Short mmCIF file of C-alpha atoms in Angstrom, two decimals:
data_model
loop_
_atom_site.label_atom_id
_atom_site.label_comp_id
_atom_site.label_asym_id
_atom_site.label_seq_id
_atom_site.Cartn_x
_atom_site.Cartn_y
_atom_site.Cartn_z
CA MET E 1 -57.70 -36.59 -66.34
CA ASN E 2 -56.19 -33.65 -64.47
CA ARG E 3 -58.35 -30.60 -64.53
CA ASP E 4 -57.03 -27.07 -63.91
CA ARG E 5 -58.91 -24.65 -61.67
CA LEU E 6 -60.66 -22.10 -63.90
CA ASN E 7 -61.52 -18.48 -63.26
CA ASP E 8 -64.86 -16.89 -64.17
CA GLN E 9 -63.76 -16.56 -67.81
CA GLY E 10 -63.06 -20.25 -68.20
CA VAL E 11 -59.30 -19.64 -68.25
CA PRO E 12 -56.86 -21.41 -65.90
CA ALA E 13 -56.39 -19.34 -62.78
CA HIS E 14 -52.61 -19.15 -63.30
CA SER E 15 -52.99 -17.65 -66.78
CA GLY E 16 -50.18 -15.20 -67.56
CA ALA E 17 -51.88 -13.13 -70.25
CA PRO E 18 -54.10 -10.53 -68.58
CA GLY E 19 -55.29 -7.53 -70.52
CA ILE E 20 -54.09 -8.59 -73.96
CA SER E 21 -56.20 -7.42 -76.91
CA PRO E 22 -57.88 -9.99 -79.21
CA ARG E 23 -55.93 -8.69 -82.21
CA ARG E 24 -52.60 -9.02 -80.45
CA ARG E 25 -53.55 -12.48 -79.19
CA ASP E 26 -54.55 -13.59 -82.69
CA ASP E 27 -51.32 -12.21 -84.18
CA ILE E 28 -49.23 -14.21 -81.69
CA ILE E 29 -51.20 -17.42 -82.17
CA GLY E 30 -51.12 -16.95 -85.95
CA ALA E 31 -47.33 -16.63 -85.99
CA LEU E 32 -46.95 -19.75 -83.83
CA ARG E 33 -49.36 -21.59 -86.14
CA ARG E 34 -46.98 -20.79 -89.00
CA GLY E 35 -43.94 -21.84 -86.98
CA THR E 36 -42.43 -18.37 -86.77
CA VAL E 37 -41.44 -16.03 -83.95
CA PRO E 38 -44.19 -13.43 -83.36
CA ALA E 39 -43.28 -9.88 -84.28
CA GLU E 40 -44.67 -8.55 -81.00
CA GLY E 41 -46.30 -9.65 -77.79
CA LEU E 42 -43.31 -11.75 -76.75
CA ASP E 43 -43.75 -10.73 -73.14
CA GLN E 44 -46.67 -13.18 -73.14
CA LEU E 45 -44.35 -16.09 -73.97
CA ALA E 46 -41.04 -15.21 -72.29
CA VAL E 47 -39.74 -17.98 -70.04
CA GLY E 48 -36.36 -17.98 -68.32
CA LEU E 49 -35.26 -14.48 -69.36
CA ASP E 50 -35.65 -12.84 -65.96
CA ARG E 51 -31.99 -13.50 -65.20
CA PHE E 52 -30.99 -10.99 -67.90
CA ALA E 53 -33.61 -8.32 -67.18
CA ASP E 54 -31.72 -6.14 -64.70
CA ALA E 55 -28.45 -6.05 -66.66
CA LEU E 56 -30.18 -5.31 -69.97
CA GLY E 57 -32.25 -2.60 -68.32
CA GLU E 58 -29.10 -0.97 -66.97
CA GLU E 59 -27.51 -1.06 -70.42
CA LEU E 60 -30.59 0.48 -72.05
CA ASP E 61 -30.41 3.25 -69.44
CA GLN E 62 -26.73 3.74 -70.25
CA VAL E 63 -27.47 4.12 -73.96
CA SER E 64 -30.37 6.48 -73.23
CA GLY E 65 -27.89 8.67 -71.37
CA GLY E 66 -25.65 9.02 -74.43
CA GLY E 67 -23.57 5.88 -74.10
CA ALA E 68 -23.25 2.92 -76.43
CA VAL E 69 -23.30 -0.83 -75.85
CA VAL E 70 -22.27 -3.95 -77.76
CA LYS E 71 -23.92 -7.21 -76.72
CA ALA E 72 -23.04 -10.58 -78.25
CA VAL E 73 -25.65 -13.29 -77.80
CA ARG E 74 -24.56 -16.91 -78.24
CA GLY E 75 -26.75 -19.95 -78.43
CA GLU E 76 -27.15 -23.21 -80.28
CA TYR E 77 -29.75 -23.60 -82.99
CA GLY E 78 -33.17 -23.58 -81.34
CA SER E 79 -31.96 -21.89 -78.15
CA GLY E 80 -34.17 -18.84 -78.78
CA LYS E 81 -31.76 -16.18 -80.08
CA THR E 82 -34.37 -14.59 -82.35
CA PHE E 83 -36.94 -14.68 -79.56
CA PHE E 84 -34.44 -13.10 -77.13
CA THR E 85 -33.51 -10.22 -79.44
CA ARG E 86 -37.13 -9.47 -80.37
CA HIS E 87 -38.14 -9.54 -76.73
CA LEU E 88 -35.30 -7.11 -75.98
CA ALA E 89 -36.46 -4.94 -78.89
CA GLU E 90 -39.97 -4.82 -77.45
CA ASN E 91 -38.56 -3.60 -74.14
CA ALA E 92 -36.53 -0.97 -75.99
CA LEU E 93 -39.58 0.23 -77.92
CA ARG E 94 -41.45 0.69 -74.66
CA ARG E 95 -38.60 2.99 -73.56
CA GLY E 96 -38.97 5.11 -76.69
CA TYR E 97 -36.14 3.54 -78.69
CA ALA E 98 -36.15 2.89 -82.40
CA THR E 99 -35.20 -0.67 -83.34
CA ALA E 100 -33.98 -2.49 -86.44
CA GLU E 101 -33.18 -6.12 -87.22
CA VAL E 102 -30.78 -7.07 -90.01
CA GLN E 103 -30.21 -10.63 -91.19
CA ILE E 104 -26.58 -11.09 -92.24
CA SER E 105 -26.13 -13.07 -95.45
CA GLU E 106 -23.45 -13.38 -98.10
CA THR E 107 -25.66 -12.30 -101.00
CA GLU E 108 -28.28 -9.95 -99.53
CA THR E 109 -26.52 -8.28 -96.60
CA PRO E 110 -22.77 -8.96 -96.54
CA LEU E 111 -21.25 -7.55 -93.38
CA HIS E 112 -18.13 -6.30 -95.16
CA LYS E 113 -20.34 -3.90 -97.14
CA LEU E 114 -21.74 -1.70 -94.40
CA GLU E 115 -23.74 0.29 -96.95
CA THR E 116 -26.04 -2.74 -97.32
CA VAL E 117 -26.26 -3.11 -93.54
CA TYR E 118 -27.21 0.56 -93.23
CA ARG E 119 -29.83 0.20 -95.99
CA ARG E 120 -31.40 -2.84 -94.30
CA THR E 121 -31.34 -0.89 -91.03
CA THR E 122 -33.41 1.95 -92.45
CA GLU E 123 -35.74 -0.51 -94.20
CA SER E 124 -36.46 -2.39 -90.97
CA LEU E 125 -36.47 0.67 -88.70
CA ARG E 126 -39.46 0.78 -86.40
CA THR E 127 -40.72 2.82 -83.49
CA ALA E 128 -43.44 2.16 -80.96
CA SER E 129 -45.96 3.98 -83.15
CA VAL E 130 -44.72 3.25 -86.67
CA ALA E 131 -44.02 -0.18 -88.16
CA PRO E 132 -41.14 -0.72 -90.61
CA SER E 133 -40.10 1.32 -92.34
CA ALA E 134 -40.33 4.23 -89.94
CA PHE E 135 -37.38 6.06 -91.51
CA ARG E 136 -39.42 8.67 -93.38
CA SER E 137 -41.61 9.29 -90.35
CA VAL E 138 -38.51 9.82 -88.19
CA LEU E 139 -37.11 12.31 -90.72
CA ASP E 140 -40.33 14.33 -90.76
CA THR E 141 -40.61 14.31 -86.96
CA TRP E 142 -37.03 15.48 -86.65
CA LEU E 143 -37.46 18.35 -89.11
CA TYR E 144 -40.65 19.42 -87.36
CA THR E 145 -38.75 19.42 -84.06
CA ILE E 146 -35.97 21.52 -85.59
CA GLU E 147 -38.51 24.06 -86.84
CA GLU E 148 -40.19 24.20 -83.45
CA ASP E 149 -36.85 24.76 -81.72
CA ALA E 150 -36.01 27.54 -84.17
CA ILE E 151 -39.37 29.22 -83.52
CA ASP E 152 -38.90 28.90 -79.76
CA ALA E 153 -35.58 30.71 -80.08
CA ASP E 154 -37.12 33.52 -82.17
CA PRO E 155 -40.95 33.48 -82.38
CA ALA E 156 -40.94 36.31 -84.94
CA ILE E 157 -39.50 34.11 -87.70
CA GLU E 158 -42.76 32.16 -87.88
CA GLN E 159 -44.23 35.07 -89.84
CA SER E 160 -41.69 34.68 -92.67
CA GLU E 161 -41.19 31.43 -94.56
CA ASP E 162 -37.77 32.56 -95.80
CA ARG E 163 -36.53 33.47 -92.32
CA LEU E 164 -37.96 30.23 -90.88
CA ALA E 165 -36.25 28.14 -93.59
CA ALA E 166 -32.95 29.96 -93.01
CA ALA E 167 -33.11 29.57 -89.23
CA THR E 168 -34.06 25.90 -89.56
CA GLY E 169 -31.15 25.33 -91.94
CA GLU E 170 -28.70 26.96 -89.53
CA LEU E 171 -29.99 24.89 -86.62
CA LEU E 172 -29.87 21.76 -88.76
CA ASP E 173 -26.20 22.43 -89.53
CA THR E 174 -25.48 22.96 -85.83
CA ARG E 175 -27.12 19.66 -84.86
CA LEU E 176 -25.24 17.80 -87.60
CA ALA E 177 -21.89 19.56 -87.20
CA GLU E 178 -19.96 16.43 -86.24
CA VAL E 179 -21.52 14.38 -89.02
CA SER E 180 -21.01 17.15 -91.56
CA SER E 181 -17.28 17.21 -90.89
CA SER E 182 -16.94 13.64 -92.18
CA THR E 183 -19.98 13.34 -94.45
CA PRO E 184 -21.22 16.77 -95.55
CA ALA E 185 -23.49 15.10 -98.12
CA PHE E 186 -25.79 13.86 -95.34
CA ALA E 187 -26.47 17.40 -94.12
CA LEU E 188 -26.79 18.69 -97.70
CA ALA E 189 -29.39 16.05 -98.50
CA LEU E 190 -31.32 16.76 -95.29
CA ARG E 191 -31.42 20.47 -96.03
CA ALA E 192 -32.65 19.80 -99.57
CA TYR E 193 -35.20 17.34 -98.22
CA HIS E 194 -36.47 20.02 -95.85
CA ARG E 195 -36.90 22.48 -98.74
CA ALA E 196 -38.63 19.88 -100.92
CA SER E 197 -41.01 18.54 -98.27
CA GLY E 198 -44.54 19.61 -99.14
CA ALA E 199 -43.45 21.66 -102.17
CA GLU E 200 -41.86 18.99 -104.37
CA PRO E 201 -43.00 15.51 -103.26
CA ALA E 202 -41.10 13.61 -105.98
CA LEU E 203 -37.82 15.33 -105.08
CA ALA E 204 -38.45 14.73 -101.37
CA ASP E 205 -39.05 11.03 -102.09
CA GLY E 206 -35.77 10.74 -103.98
CA LEU E 207 -33.76 12.49 -101.29
CA ALA E 208 -35.34 10.39 -98.53
CA ALA E 209 -34.39 7.27 -100.48
CA TRP E 210 -30.81 8.50 -100.85
CA LEU E 211 -30.59 9.29 -97.12
CA ALA E 212 -31.85 5.76 -96.43
CA GLY E 213 -28.97 4.32 -98.46
CA GLN E 214 -31.07 3.18 -101.39
CA PRO E 215 -29.20 2.76 -104.70
CA HIS E 216 -30.36 4.00 -108.10
CA VAL E 217 -31.74 7.34 -106.90
CA ALA E 218 -32.54 9.70 -109.78
CA ALA E 219 -29.63 11.92 -110.75
CA SER E 220 -31.95 14.94 -110.80
CA ALA E 221 -32.70 14.51 -107.09
CA LYS E 222 -29.01 14.36 -106.25
CA ARG E 223 -28.22 17.40 -108.40
CA ALA E 224 -30.90 19.40 -106.57
CA ALA E 225 -29.11 18.70 -103.28
CA GLY E 226 -25.60 19.14 -104.65
CA ILE E 227 -24.62 15.54 -103.92
CA LYS E 228 -23.09 12.85 -106.10
CA GLY E 229 -22.83 9.08 -106.26
CA ASP E 230 -24.24 6.38 -104.02
CA LEU E 231 -23.45 5.41 -100.46
CA ASP E 232 -20.29 3.35 -99.93
CA HIS E 233 -18.87 1.31 -97.04
CA PHE E 234 -17.17 4.21 -95.27
CA GLY E 235 -19.96 6.67 -95.94
CA ALA E 236 -22.39 4.26 -94.30
CA MET E 237 -20.57 4.58 -90.98
CA SER E 238 -21.11 8.34 -91.04
CA PHE E 239 -24.70 7.93 -92.18
CA LEU E 240 -25.32 5.71 -89.15
CA GLN E 241 -23.94 8.50 -87.01
CA GLY E 242 -26.32 10.92 -88.71
CA LEU E 243 -29.26 8.57 -88.20
CA LEU E 244 -28.53 8.40 -84.47
CA THR E 245 -28.46 12.20 -84.29
CA VAL E 246 -31.79 12.44 -86.11
CA LEU E 247 -33.35 9.79 -83.86
CA ARG E 248 -32.20 11.52 -80.69
CA ASP E 249 -33.53 14.91 -81.73
CA ALA E 250 -36.79 13.28 -82.85
CA GLY E 251 -37.35 12.08 -79.30
CA HIS E 252 -35.89 8.57 -79.43
CA PRO E 253 -33.15 8.00 -76.82
CA GLY E 254 -31.39 5.36 -78.87
CA LEU E 255 -31.37 2.73 -81.62
CA LEU E 256 -31.30 -0.97 -80.82
CA LEU E 257 -29.73 -2.60 -83.88
CA VAL E 258 -29.69 -6.40 -84.13
CA LEU E 259 -27.26 -8.09 -86.53
CA ASP E 260 -28.73 -11.57 -86.64
CA GLU E 261 -27.10 -14.82 -87.77
CA VAL E 262 -23.56 -13.47 -87.98
CA GLU E 263 -22.40 -17.09 -87.86
CA THR E 264 -23.15 -17.25 -91.60
CA LEU E 265 -19.76 -15.55 -92.04
CA GLN E 266 -18.13 -18.91 -91.39
CA ARG E 267 -19.54 -20.33 -94.61
CA MET E 268 -18.29 -17.52 -96.82
CA ARG E 269 -15.09 -17.49 -98.86
CA SER E 270 -12.07 -16.87 -96.68
CA ASP E 271 -11.32 -13.42 -98.17
CA VAL E 272 -14.95 -12.29 -97.79
CA ARG E 273 -15.10 -13.69 -94.26
CA ASP E 274 -11.94 -11.86 -93.23
CA LYS E 275 -13.25 -8.57 -94.62
CA ALA E 276 -16.52 -9.05 -92.73
CA LEU E 277 -14.78 -9.81 -89.45
CA ASN E 278 -12.59 -6.75 -89.88
CA ALA E 279 -15.66 -4.59 -90.59
CA LEU E 280 -17.20 -5.86 -87.36
CA ARG E 281 -14.00 -5.08 -85.46
CA GLN E 282 -13.91 -1.61 -87.01
CA LEU E 283 -17.52 -0.95 -86.03
CA MET E 284 -16.86 -2.06 -82.44
CA ASP E 285 -13.80 0.17 -82.23
CA GLU E 286 -15.81 3.16 -83.45
CA ILE E 287 -18.45 2.43 -80.81
CA ASP E 288 -15.78 2.23 -78.10
CA ALA E 289 -14.35 5.53 -79.34
CA GLY E 290 -17.68 7.22 -78.65
CA ARG E 291 -18.63 7.86 -82.26
CA TYR E 292 -22.08 6.31 -81.94
CA PRO E 293 -23.81 7.64 -78.82
CA GLY E 294 -27.25 6.11 -78.53
CA LEU E 295 -26.43 2.81 -80.26
CA TYR E 296 -27.16 -0.56 -78.67
CA LEU E 297 -25.64 -3.13 -81.04
CA VAL E 298 -26.66 -6.76 -80.62
CA LEU E 299 -24.92 -9.65 -82.40
CA THR E 300 -26.27 -13.18 -82.47
CA GLY E 301 -24.34 -16.31 -83.33
CA THR E 302 -23.68 -19.92 -82.47
CA PRO E 303 -20.92 -20.98 -80.04
CA ALA E 304 -18.89 -22.16 -83.03
CA PHE E 305 -18.83 -18.60 -84.37
CA TYR E 306 -17.43 -17.24 -81.11
CA ASP E 307 -15.09 -20.16 -80.34
CA GLY E 308 -14.37 -21.98 -83.61
CA PRO E 309 -11.49 -21.53 -86.06
CA ASN E 310 -13.66 -20.01 -88.81
CA GLY E 311 -15.30 -17.43 -86.56
CA VAL E 312 -14.06 -14.46 -84.57
CA HIS E 313 -10.81 -16.24 -83.67
CA ARG E 314 -9.61 -15.70 -87.23
CA LEU E 315 -9.18 -12.05 -86.18
CA PRO E 316 -7.47 -11.95 -82.75
CA PRO E 317 -8.31 -8.27 -82.05
CA LEU E 318 -12.02 -9.05 -82.53
CA ALA E 319 -11.77 -12.21 -80.43
CA GLN E 320 -10.22 -10.18 -77.62
CA ARG E 321 -13.07 -7.68 -77.68
CA LEU E 322 -15.72 -10.42 -77.48
CA ASP E 323 -13.88 -12.79 -75.15
CA THR E 324 -15.98 -13.80 -72.15
CA PRO E 325 -15.14 -16.59 -69.69
CA PHE E 326 -18.01 -18.98 -69.02
CA MET E 327 -18.11 -21.16 -65.94
CA PRO E 328 -19.40 -24.75 -66.07
CA ASP E 329 -22.56 -23.79 -64.21
CA PRO E 330 -24.61 -21.29 -66.29
CA ARG E 331 -26.28 -20.05 -63.12
CA PHE E 332 -23.15 -17.98 -62.48
CA ASP E 333 -22.92 -16.40 -65.94
CA ASN E 334 -22.42 -12.64 -65.85
CA PRO E 335 -25.34 -10.92 -67.65
CA ARG E 336 -23.31 -7.69 -67.79
CA ALA E 337 -20.54 -9.29 -69.85
CA VAL E 338 -20.10 -8.37 -73.50
CA GLN E 339 -21.09 -11.91 -74.46
CA ILE E 340 -23.98 -13.80 -72.91
CA ARG E 341 -25.16 -17.33 -73.60
CA LEU E 342 -28.67 -18.64 -73.86
CA PRO E 343 -28.97 -22.04 -72.19
CA GLY E 344 -31.76 -23.14 -74.51
CA PHE E 345 -34.99 -24.87 -73.63
CA THR E 346 -35.30 -27.62 -71.10
CA GLN E 347 -38.22 -29.98 -70.70
CA ASP E 348 -39.51 -27.79 -67.89
CA SER E 349 -39.24 -24.48 -69.78
CA LEU E 350 -40.81 -26.05 -72.88
CA THR E 351 -43.79 -27.08 -70.78
CA LYS E 352 -44.05 -23.63 -69.18
CA VAL E 353 -44.15 -21.82 -72.52
CA GLY E 354 -46.69 -24.36 -73.76
CA ILE E 355 -48.94 -23.58 -70.80
CA ARG E 356 -48.63 -19.87 -71.52
CA VAL E 357 -49.63 -20.41 -75.14
CA ARG E 358 -52.60 -22.53 -74.07
CA ASP E 359 -53.72 -19.84 -71.61
CA LEU E 360 -53.33 -17.15 -74.25
CA TYR E 361 -55.29 -19.20 -76.78
CA LEU E 362 -58.18 -19.68 -74.35
CA ARG E 363 -58.80 -16.00 -73.68
CA GLY E 364 -62.11 -14.78 -75.05
CA ARG E 365 -63.15 -18.13 -76.54
CA GLU E 366 -66.56 -19.65 -75.91
CA ASN E 367 -64.98 -23.11 -75.73
CA ALA E 368 -62.41 -22.11 -73.10
CA PRO E 369 -63.65 -24.53 -70.41
CA ARG E 370 -63.61 -27.51 -72.78
CA LEU E 371 -60.17 -26.51 -74.12
CA ALA E 372 -58.78 -26.22 -70.59
CA GLU E 373 -60.27 -29.57 -69.64
CA LYS E 374 -58.76 -31.44 -72.60
CA VAL E 375 -55.45 -29.60 -72.95
CA THR E 376 -54.28 -29.70 -69.32
CA ASP E 377 -50.90 -28.88 -67.86
CA ALA E 378 -50.20 -32.59 -67.61
CA TYR E 379 -51.09 -33.13 -71.27
CA ILE E 380 -48.82 -30.26 -72.34
CA ALA E 381 -45.92 -31.75 -70.35
CA ASP E 382 -46.44 -35.14 -72.00
CA PHE E 383 -46.84 -33.48 -75.40
CA ALA E 384 -43.56 -31.57 -75.00
CA ARG E 385 -41.75 -34.75 -73.95
CA THR E 386 -43.07 -36.63 -76.97
CA VAL E 387 -42.16 -33.92 -79.50
CA ALA E 388 -38.63 -33.70 -78.08
CA GLY E 389 -38.40 -37.47 -78.23
CA GLU E 390 -39.33 -37.40 -81.92
CA LEU E 391 -36.31 -35.14 -82.40
CA GLY E 392 -33.98 -37.58 -80.67
CA ALA E 393 -34.39 -35.95 -77.24
CA LYS E 394 -32.98 -32.73 -78.69
CA VAL E 395 -35.13 -30.40 -76.59
CA GLY E 396 -33.29 -27.37 -77.95
CA LEU E 397 -34.60 -28.06 -81.45
CA ALA E 398 -38.20 -28.52 -80.33
CA PRO E 399 -39.73 -25.10 -79.46
CA ARG E 400 -41.08 -23.99 -82.84
CA ILE E 401 -42.29 -27.47 -83.80
CA PHE E 402 -43.77 -28.03 -80.36
CA LEU E 403 -45.66 -24.72 -80.31
CA ARG E 404 -46.87 -25.13 -83.88
CA LYS E 405 -48.25 -28.57 -83.10
CA LEU E 406 -49.71 -27.40 -79.80
CA VAL E 407 -51.66 -24.67 -81.60
CA ASP E 408 -52.81 -27.30 -84.07
CA VAL E 409 -54.13 -29.40 -81.17
CA LEU E 410 -55.89 -26.39 -79.67
CA ASP E 411 -57.45 -25.55 -83.04
CA ARG E 412 -58.85 -29.08 -83.36
CA VAL E 413 -60.22 -29.16 -79.81
CA ASP E 414 -61.76 -25.73 -80.39
CA GLN E 415 -63.50 -26.78 -83.62
CA PHE E 416 -64.48 -30.40 -82.93
CA GLU E 417 -66.38 -31.10 -79.74
CA ASP E 418 -65.63 -34.83 -79.70
CA PHE E 419 -61.90 -34.45 -80.47
CA ASP E 420 -59.71 -35.98 -77.74
CA PRO E 421 -56.04 -35.00 -78.19
CA ARG E 422 -54.73 -37.97 -76.24
CA ARG E 423 -56.78 -40.38 -78.31
CA ASP E 424 -56.99 -38.72 -81.72
CA TYR E 425 -53.76 -36.77 -82.21
CA ASP E 426 -50.76 -38.71 -83.50
CA ILE E 427 -47.58 -36.82 -82.61
CA THR E 428 -45.02 -37.22 -85.39
CA VAL E 429 -42.31 -34.94 -86.76
CA SER E 430 -41.95 -34.86 -90.53
CA ALA E 431 -38.69 -34.54 -92.43
CA SER E 432 -39.57 -30.98 -93.46
CA GLU E 433 -40.26 -30.06 -89.83
CA ARG E 434 -36.92 -31.50 -88.78
CA ALA E 435 -35.21 -29.39 -91.45
CA ALA E 436 -37.11 -26.27 -90.38
CA ALA E 437 -36.17 -26.81 -86.73
CA GLY E 438 -32.48 -26.68 -87.54
CA PRO E 439 -29.76 -29.29 -87.78
CA SER E 440 -29.24 -31.75 -84.98
CA ILE E 441 -25.53 -31.52 -85.83
CA ASP E 442 -24.33 -27.95 -86.03
CA PRO E 443 -22.90 -27.42 -89.53
CA ASP E 444 -20.48 -24.90 -88.04
CA ASP E 445 -18.75 -27.86 -86.40
CA VAL E 446 -18.10 -29.52 -89.76
CA ASP E 447 -14.64 -28.79 -91.09
CA LEU E 448 -14.98 -27.69 -94.71
CA ASP E 449 -12.25 -26.99 -97.20
CA LEU E 450 -13.05 -23.46 -98.29
CA GLY E 451 -9.83 -22.92 -100.17
CA ASP E 452 -7.99 -21.08 -97.43
CA ASP E 453 -4.67 -22.68 -98.30
#
């Protein structure tokens, strides 16, 4: 059996996971054990994304400087779209960004109702120091910054609460002038939230919920701020503008917002689908018009969504905005284009990520030498080939199943000294695992009668 050269910790010398904490390692391995994409630590697993790094870095710099970017990510099921966007989000967090991920769905988050998209954005908002939802923390940081700026301009006002509140309110209005012109309620609610913070916690909670787009806020809270009603589709666009202003003044150079699985629009009723596509076109136009400085908007979808008759091509203006020519050889794809494609996993990349997971798993374990001896690079390559073969050679569908089973093998070798994975582990893929991996035939390619005629 092939045996890898080990370092003094019993880990293969080519291990790519130096300096990672035990908690972070366990979180990553735990997510893979469950068959899900880890919430963080994806830099330990990234394979084949270097080709995009420079272009994405330039775009993040552009947004940090007050610009805005729209990026459409296309890939078949299993090509790693979720992994790609979360890896990008991790890079953005390291640059000080706030990030949010919204799953588009017909019932929970319909794209044609931007008020629900805004609400899910605030619910999933995170920063490098605060996990979702970081919205309230961002509000408090921003208001503290406003107060500090007001004191810097006139140190004497710190001696008078009334003068400090008045100066803070004036500065707040100045910072939100553009938002106030279209949605004065946002500034009214922020001012009332500032007054209530610390003095009236229940009122502050209600106003924070209203600013986050939550429905069913107590009428008493809204009366205290002089606002009425709930957030609607058009108000949400202004609230997003206000959120970007708050984030920027709170020290975050931008917001990376991921709208995931937009291909689900294709399976909606034709009237709902058309409204959703138009909302997306409207949002892109507003970004191009400079209304959302500091926004990096990422869309993910299958090729059928971008190219098929039930996707963006139903709305020619949207199709024109997302149109990107792809050459036969993906090596010459333009990473700076509005739309980029993920080539998906190959046998080689599947093996590489498996080796990284094995190396990560070994760190800090007493049984590391035995694990490395039994789960070699050669075994991982054979294992990846067999799992893909169980899926009909559909390598693109294999990553989550492959990594889940690989962690299962590592667990067994770790716990049972006489366990030999080549001898004792039967590699099979169950029907439920096939379903979880995604369809081998893309349902977006199936022509359904949705009553368009």
